[in-house]
């Protein structure tokens, strides 16, 4: 039977994971909103920017739901996604620097999730 400290730590970790996935979704919404505003103002946007921002926003609720159901799947996604996000952002000429920075910021909460779920 887990001790109170262990149960409390698990509860805190779950709450933190949920907050991090919500933060990932919020940053993804900001990225998609920024792309939309820039497109509306006539600045250049690419299909890559639209699709990637929309996919990340769509992935956020899925990651949020995985917290209580499939820790293995969440662990894998939270580990792979930040690496993939940053790796793609480093490809020269693929996206503007502001977009890469915002996408890189969205990778931070996922990296935190990866650390937390690996410690559990």
Coordinates of N, CA, C and O in Angstrom, one line a residue:
X1 N 0.8 -1.2 0.0 CA 0.0 0.0 0.0 C 0.9 1.2 0.0 O 1.8 1.4 0.8
X2 N 0.6 2.2 -0.9 CA 1.5 3.4 -1.0 C 1.3 4.3 0.2 O 0.2 4.4 0.8
X3 N 2.4 4.9 0.6 CA 2.4 5.8 1.7 C 1.7 7.1 1.3 O 1.5 7.3 0.1
X4 N 1.3 7.9 2.2 CA 0.7 9.2 1.9 C 1.6 10.1 1.1 O 1.1 10.7 0.1
X5 N 2.9 10.1 1.4 CA 3.8 10.9 0.6 C 3.9 10.4 -0.8 O 3.9 11.2 -1.8
X6 N 3.9 9.1 -1.1 CA 3.9 8.6 -2.4 C 2.7 8.9 -3.2 O 2.7 9.3 -4.3
X7 N 1.5 8.7 -2.5 CA 0.3 9.1 -3.2 C 0.2 10.5 -3.5 O -0.3 10.9 -4.6
X8 N 0.6 11.4 -2.6 CA 0.6 12.8 -2.8 C 1.6 13.2 -4.0 O 1.2 14.0 -4.8
X9 N 2.7 12.6 -4.0 CA 3.7 12.8 -5.1 C 3.1 12.4 -6.4 O 3.2 13.2 -7.4
X10 N 2.4 11.3 -6.5 CA 1.8 10.8 -7.7 C 0.7 11.8 -8.2 O 0.6 12.1 -9.3
X11 N -0.1 12.3 -7.2 CA -1.2 13.2 -7.5 C -0.6 14.5 -8.0 O -1.1 15.1 -9.0
X12 N 0.5 15.0 -7.4 CA 1.2 16.2 -7.9 C 1.7 16.0 -9.3 O 1.6 16.9 -10.1
X13 N 2.3 14.9 -9.5 CA 2.9 14.6 -10.9 C 1.8 14.6 -11.9 O 1.9 15.1 -13.0
X14 N 0.6 14.0 -11.6 CA -0.5 13.9 -12.6 C -1.0 15.3 -12.8 O -1.3 15.7 -14.0
X15 N -1.1 16.1 -11.8 CA -1.6 17.5 -12.0 C -0.6 18.3 -12.8 O -1.0 19.1 -13.7
X16 N 0.7 18.1 -12.6 CA 1.7 18.8 -13.4 C 1.7 18.4 -14.8 O 1.8 19.2 -15.7
X17 N 1.5 17.1 -15.1 CA 1.4 16.6 -16.5 C 0.2 17.2 -17.2 O 0.3 17.6 -18.3
X18 N -0.9 17.2 -16.5 CA -2.1 17.8 -17.1 C -1.9 19.3 -17.4 O -2.3 19.8 -18.5
X19 N -1.3 20.0 -16.5 CA -1.0 21.4 -16.7 C 0.0 21.6 -17.9 O -0.2 22.5 -18.7
X20 N 0.9 20.8 -18.0 CA 1.9 20.9 -19.1 C 1.2 20.6 -20.5 O 1.5 21.2 -21.4
X21 N 0.3 19.6 -20.5 CA -0.4 19.3 -21.8 C -1.3 20.5 -22.1 O -1.4 20.8 -23.3
X22 N -1.9 21.1 -21.1 CA -2.7 22.3 -21.4 C -1.9 23.4 -21.9 O -2.2 24.1 -22.8
X23 N -0.7 23.6 -21.3 CA 0.2 24.6 -21.8 C 0.7 24.4 -23.2 O 0.8 25.3 -24.0
X24 N 1.0 23.1 -23.5 CA 1.3 22.8 -24.9 C 0.2 23.2 -25.8 O 0.4 23.8 -26.9
X25 N -1.1 22.9 -25.5 CA -2.2 23.3 -26.3 C -2.3 24.8 -26.4 O -2.6 25.3 -27.5
X26 N -2.1 25.5 -25.3 CA -2.2 27.0 -25.4 C -1.2 27.6 -26.3 O -1.5 28.5 -27.1
X27 N 0.0 27.1 -26.2 CA 1.1 27.6 -27.1 C 0.8 27.2 -28.5 O 1.0 28.1 -29.4
X28 N 0.3 26.1 -28.7 CA -0.1 25.6 -30.1 C -1.2 26.5 -30.7 O -1.2 26.9 -31.8
X29 N -2.1 26.9 -29.8 CA -3.2 27.8 -30.2 C -2.6 29.2 -30.6 O -3.1 29.9 -31.6
X30 N -1.7 29.7 -29.8 CA -1.0 30.9 -30.1 C -0.3 30.9 -31.4 O -0.3 31.8 -32.2
X31 N 0.4 29.8 -31.7 CA 1.1 29.6 -32.9 C 0.2 29.7 -34.1 O 0.4 30.4 -35.1
X32 N -0.9 28.9 -34.0 CA -1.9 28.9 -35.1 C -2.6 30.3 -35.3 O -2.7 30.7 -36.4
X33 N -2.9 30.9 -34.2 CA -3.4 32.3 -34.2 C -2.5 33.3 -34.8 O -2.9 34.1 -35.6
X34 N -1.2 33.2 -34.5 CA -0.2 34.1 -35.1 C -0.1 33.8 -36.6 O 0.0 34.8 -37.4
X35 N -0.1 32.6 -37.0 CA -0.1 32.3 -38.5 C -1.3 32.9 -39.1 O -1.2 33.5 -40.2
X36 N -2.5 32.7 -38.5 CA -3.7 33.3 -39.1 C -3.7 34.8 -39.2 O -4.0 35.4 -40.3
X37 N -3.2 35.4 -38.2 CA -3.1 36.9 -38.2 C -2.1 37.4 -39.3 O -2.4 38.3 -40.0
X38 N -1.0 36.8 -39.3 CA 0.0 37.2 -40.3 C -0.5 36.9 -41.7 O -0.3 37.7 -42.6
X39 N -1.2 35.8 -42.0 CA -1.8 35.6 -43.3 C -2.9 36.6 -43.6 O -2.9 37.1 -44.8
X40 N -3.7 37.0 -42.6 CA -4.7 38.0 -42.9 C -4.1 39.4 -43.2 O -4.7 40.2 -43.9
X41 N -2.9 39.6 -42.6 CA -2.2 40.9 -42.9 C -1.4 40.9 -44.1 O -0.8 41.9 -44.5
X42 N -1.4 39.8 -44.8 CA -0.7 39.7 -46.1 C 0.8 39.3 -46.0 O 1.5 39.3 -47.0
X43 N 1.2 38.8 -44.8 CA 2.6 38.3 -44.7 C 2.6 36.9 -45.2 O 1.6 36.2 -45.2
X44 N 3.8 36.5 -45.6 CA 3.9 35.1 -46.2 C 3.8 34.0 -45.1 O 4.4 34.1 -44.1
X45 N 2.9 33.1 -45.4 CA 2.8 31.9 -44.6 C 2.8 30.7 -45.6 O 2.5 30.9 -46.8
X46 N 3.2 29.6 -45.1 CA 3.3 28.4 -45.9 C 2.3 27.3 -45.5 O 1.9 27.3 -44.3
X47 N 1.9 26.4 -46.4 CA 1.1 25.3 -45.9 C 1.7 24.5 -44.8 O 1.0 24.0 -43.9
X48 N 3.0 24.4 -44.8 CA 3.7 23.7 -43.7 C 3.4 24.3 -42.4 O 3.1 23.6 -41.4
X49 N 3.4 25.7 -42.3 CA 3.2 26.4 -41.0 C 1.7 26.1 -40.6 O 1.5 25.9 -39.4
X50 N 0.8 26.2 -41.5 CA -0.6 26.0 -41.2 C -0.9 24.6 -40.7 O -1.5 24.4 -39.6
X51 N -0.4 23.6 -41.4 CA -0.6 22.2 -41.1 C 0.0 21.8 -39.8 O -0.6 21.2 -38.9
X52 N 1.2 22.2 -39.6 CA 2.0 21.8 -38.4 C 1.3 22.5 -37.2 O 1.1 21.8 -36.1
X53 N 1.0 23.7 -37.3 CA 0.3 24.4 -36.1 C -1.0 23.8 -35.8 O -1.4 23.6 -34.6
X54 N -1.8 23.4 -36.8 CA -3.1 22.8 -36.6 C -3.0 21.4 -36.0 O -3.7 21.0 -35.2
X55 N -2.0 20.7 -36.5 CA -1.8 19.3 -36.0 C -1.4 19.3 -34.5 O -1.9 18.5 -33.7
X56 N -0.5 20.2 -34.2 CA -0.1 20.3 -32.8 C -1.3 20.7 -31.9 O -1.4 20.2 -30.8
X57 N -2.1 21.6 -32.3 CA -3.3 22.0 -31.6 C -4.2 20.9 -31.4 O -4.8 20.6 -30.4
X58 N -4.4 20.1 -32.5 CA -5.3 18.9 -32.4 C -4.7 17.8 -31.6 O -5.4 17.0 -31.0
X59 N -3.4 17.7 -31.4 CA -2.7 16.7 -30.6 C -2.8 17.0 -29.1 O -2.8 16.1 -28.3
X60 N -3.0 18.2 -28.8 CA -3.0 18.6 -27.4 C -4.1 17.9 -26.5 O -3.8 17.3 -25.5
X61 N -5.4 17.9 -27.0 CA -6.4 17.2 -26.2 C -6.1 15.7 -26.1 O -6.4 15.0 -25.1
X62 N -5.5 15.1 -27.2 CA -5.2 13.7 -27.2 C -4.1 13.4 -26.1 O -4.3 12.5 -25.3
X63 N -3.1 14.2 -26.0 CA -2.1 14.1 -25.0 C -2.7 14.2 -23.6 O -2.3 13.5 -22.7
X64 N -3.6 15.2 -23.5 CA -4.2 15.4 -22.2 C -5.0 14.2 -21.7 O -5.0 13.8 -20.6
X65 N -5.7 13.6 -22.7 CA -6.5 12.4 -22.3 C -5.6 11.2 -22.0 O -6.0 10.3 -21.2
X66 N -4.5 11.1 -22.6 CA -3.6 10.0 -22.4 C -3.0 9.9 -21.0 O -2.7 8.8 -20.5
X67 N -3.0 11.0 -20.3 CA -2.4 11.0 -18.9 C -3.0 10.0 -18.0 O -2.2 9.3 -17.4
X68 N -4.2 9.8 -18.0 CA -4.8 8.8 -17.1 C -5.0 7.4 -17.7 O -5.3 6.5 -17.0
X69 N -4.8 7.3 -19.0 CA -5.1 6.0 -19.6 C -3.9 5.2 -20.1 O -3.8 4.1 -19.8
X70 N -3.0 5.9 -20.8 CA -1.9 5.1 -21.4 C -0.6 5.8 -21.1 O -0.1 6.7 -21.9
X71 N 0.0 5.5 -20.0 CA 1.3 6.2 -19.6 C 2.4 5.8 -20.6 O 3.2 6.7 -20.9
X72 N 2.4 4.6 -21.1 CA 3.5 4.2 -22.1 C 3.4 5.1 -23.3 O 4.4 5.5 -23.8
X73 N 2.2 5.2 -23.8 CA 2.0 6.0 -25.1 C 2.4 7.5 -24.8 O 3.0 8.1 -25.6
X74 N 1.9 8.0 -23.7 CA 2.2 9.4 -23.3 C 3.8 9.5 -23.2 O 4.3 10.5 -23.6
X75 N 4.4 8.6 -22.5 CA 5.8 8.6 -22.3 C 6.6 8.7 -23.7 O 7.5 9.5 -23.9
X76 N 6.1 7.8 -24.6 CA 6.8 7.8 -25.9 C 6.5 9.1 -26.7 O 7.5 9.7 -27.2
X77 N 5.3 9.6 -26.7 CA 5.0 10.8 -27.5 C 5.7 12.0 -26.9 O 6.3 12.9 -27.6
X78 N 5.7 12.1 -25.5 CA 6.3 13.2 -24.9 C 7.8 13.2 -25.0 O 8.5 14.3 -24.9
X79 N 8.4 12.1 -25.3 CA 9.8 12.0 -25.5 C 10.2 12.3 -26.9 O 11.2 13.0 -27.2
X80 N 9.4 11.8 -27.9 CA 9.8 11.9 -29.3 C 9.4 13.3 -29.8 O 10.1 13.9 -30.6
X81 N 8.2 13.8 -29.4 CA 7.7 15.0 -30.0 C 8.7 16.2 -29.9 O 8.9 17.0 -30.8
X82 N 9.2 16.5 -28.7 CA 10.1 17.7 -28.5 C 11.4 17.5 -29.4 O 11.8 18.5 -30.0
X83 N 11.9 16.3 -29.5 CA 13.0 16.1 -30.4 C 12.7 16.3 -31.8 O 13.4 17.0 -32.6
X84 N 11.5 15.8 -32.3 CA 11.1 16.0 -33.6 C 10.8 17.5 -33.9 O 11.2 18.0 -35.0
X85 N 10.2 18.2 -33.0 CA 9.8 19.6 -33.2 C 11.1 20.4 -33.4 O 11.2 21.2 -34.3
X86 N 12.0 20.2 -32.5 CA 13.3 21.0 -32.6 C 14.1 20.6 -33.8 O 14.7 21.4 -34.5
X87 N 14.1 19.3 -34.1 CA 14.9 18.8 -35.2 C 14.4 19.4 -36.5 O 15.1 19.9 -37.4
X88 N 13.0 19.5 -36.7 CA 12.5 20.0 -37.9 C 12.7 21.5 -37.9 O 13.0 22.1 -39.0
X89 N 12.6 22.2 -36.8 CA 12.8 23.7 -36.7 C 14.3 24.0 -37.1 O 14.5 25.1 -37.6
X90 N 15.2 23.1 -37.0 CA 16.6 23.4 -37.3 C 16.9 23.3 -38.8 O 18.0 23.6 -39.2
X91 N 16.0 22.7 -39.6 CA 16.2 22.6 -41.0 C 16.2 24.0 -41.6 O 15.2 24.8 -41.5
X92 N 17.3 24.4 -42.2 CA 17.4 25.8 -42.7 C 16.4 26.1 -43.8 O 16.2 25.3 -44.7
X93 N 15.8 27.2 -43.7 CA 14.8 27.7 -44.7 C 13.4 27.1 -44.7 O 12.6 27.5 -45.5
X94 N 13.2 26.2 -43.8 CA 11.9 25.5 -43.7 C 10.8 26.4 -43.1 O 9.7 26.4 -43.6
X95 N 11.2 27.2 -42.1 CA 10.2 28.1 -41.5 C 10.9 29.3 -41.0 O 12.1 29.3 -40.7
X96 N 10.2 30.4 -40.8 CA 10.9 31.6 -40.3 C 11.3 31.4 -38.8 O 10.8 30.6 -38.1
X97 N 12.2 32.3 -38.4 CA 12.8 32.1 -37.1 C 11.7 32.3 -36.0 O 11.7 31.6 -35.0
X98 N 10.8 33.2 -36.1 CA 9.8 33.4 -35.1 C 8.9 32.2 -34.9 O 8.5 31.8 -33.8
X99 N 8.6 31.5 -36.1 CA 7.8 30.3 -36.0 C 8.6 29.2 -35.3 O 8.1 28.5 -34.5
X100 N 9.9 29.1 -35.6 CA 10.7 28.0 -35.0 C 10.8 28.3 -33.5 O 10.8 27.3 -32.7
X101 N 10.9 29.5 -33.1 CA 11.0 29.9 -31.6 C 9.7 29.5 -30.9 O 9.7 28.9 -29.9
X102 N 8.6 29.9 -31.5 CA 7.3 29.5 -30.9 C 7.1 28.0 -30.8 O 6.6 27.5 -29.8
X103 N 7.4 27.3 -31.9 CA 7.3 25.9 -31.9 C 8.3 25.2 -30.8 O 7.9 24.3 -30.1
X104 N 9.5 25.8 -30.7 CA 10.4 25.4 -29.7 C 9.9 25.6 -28.3 O 10.1 24.7 -27.4
X105 N 9.2 26.7 -28.1 CA 8.6 26.9 -26.8 C 7.5 25.9 -26.5 O 7.3 25.4 -25.3
X106 N 6.8 25.4 -27.5 CA 5.8 24.4 -27.3 C 6.4 23.1 -26.9 O 5.7 22.2 -26.3
X107 N 7.6 22.9 -27.3 CA 8.3 21.6 -27.0 C 8.7 21.5 -25.5 O 8.8 20.4 -24.9
X108 N 8.9 22.7 -24.8 CA 9.3 22.7 -23.4 C 8.3 22.0 -22.5 O 8.8 21.1 -21.7
X109 N 7.0 22.3 -22.6 CA 6.1 21.5 -21.7 C 6.1 20.0 -21.9 O 6.0 19.2 -21.0
X110 N 6.3 19.6 -23.2 CA 6.3 18.2 -23.5 C 7.6 17.6 -23.0 O 7.5 16.4 -22.5
X111 N 8.7 18.3 -23.0 CA 9.9 17.8 -22.4 C 9.7 17.6 -20.9 O 10.2 16.6 -20.3
X112 N 9.0 18.5 -20.3 CA 8.7 18.3 -18.8 C 7.8 17.1 -18.6 O 8.1 16.4 -17.6
X113 N 6.9 16.9 -19.4 CA 6.0 15.7 -19.3 C 6.8 14.4 -19.4 O 6.7 13.5 -18.7
X114 N 7.8 14.4 -20.4 CA 8.6 13.3 -20.6 C 9.4 13.0 -19.3 O 9.5 11.8 -18.9
X115 N 10.0 14.0 -18.7 CA 10.7 13.8 -17.5 C 9.9 13.3 -16.4 O 10.2 12.3 -15.7
X116 N 8.7 13.8 -16.2 CA 7.8 13.5 -15.1 C 7.3 12.0 -15.3 O 7.4 11.2 -14.3
X117 N 6.9 11.7 -16.4 CA 6.3 10.3 -16.6 C 7.4 9.2 -16.6 O 7.1 8.1 -16.3
X118 N 8.6 9.6 -16.9 CA 9.7 8.6 -16.7 C 10.1 8.4 -15.3 O 10.7 7.4 -14.9
X119 N 9.9 9.4 -14.4 CA 10.2 9.3 -13.0 C 9.2 8.5 -12.2 O 9.5 7.9 -11.2
X120 N 8.0 8.4 -12.7 CA 6.9 7.8 -12.0 C 7.2 6.3 -11.8 O 7.3 5.4 -12.4

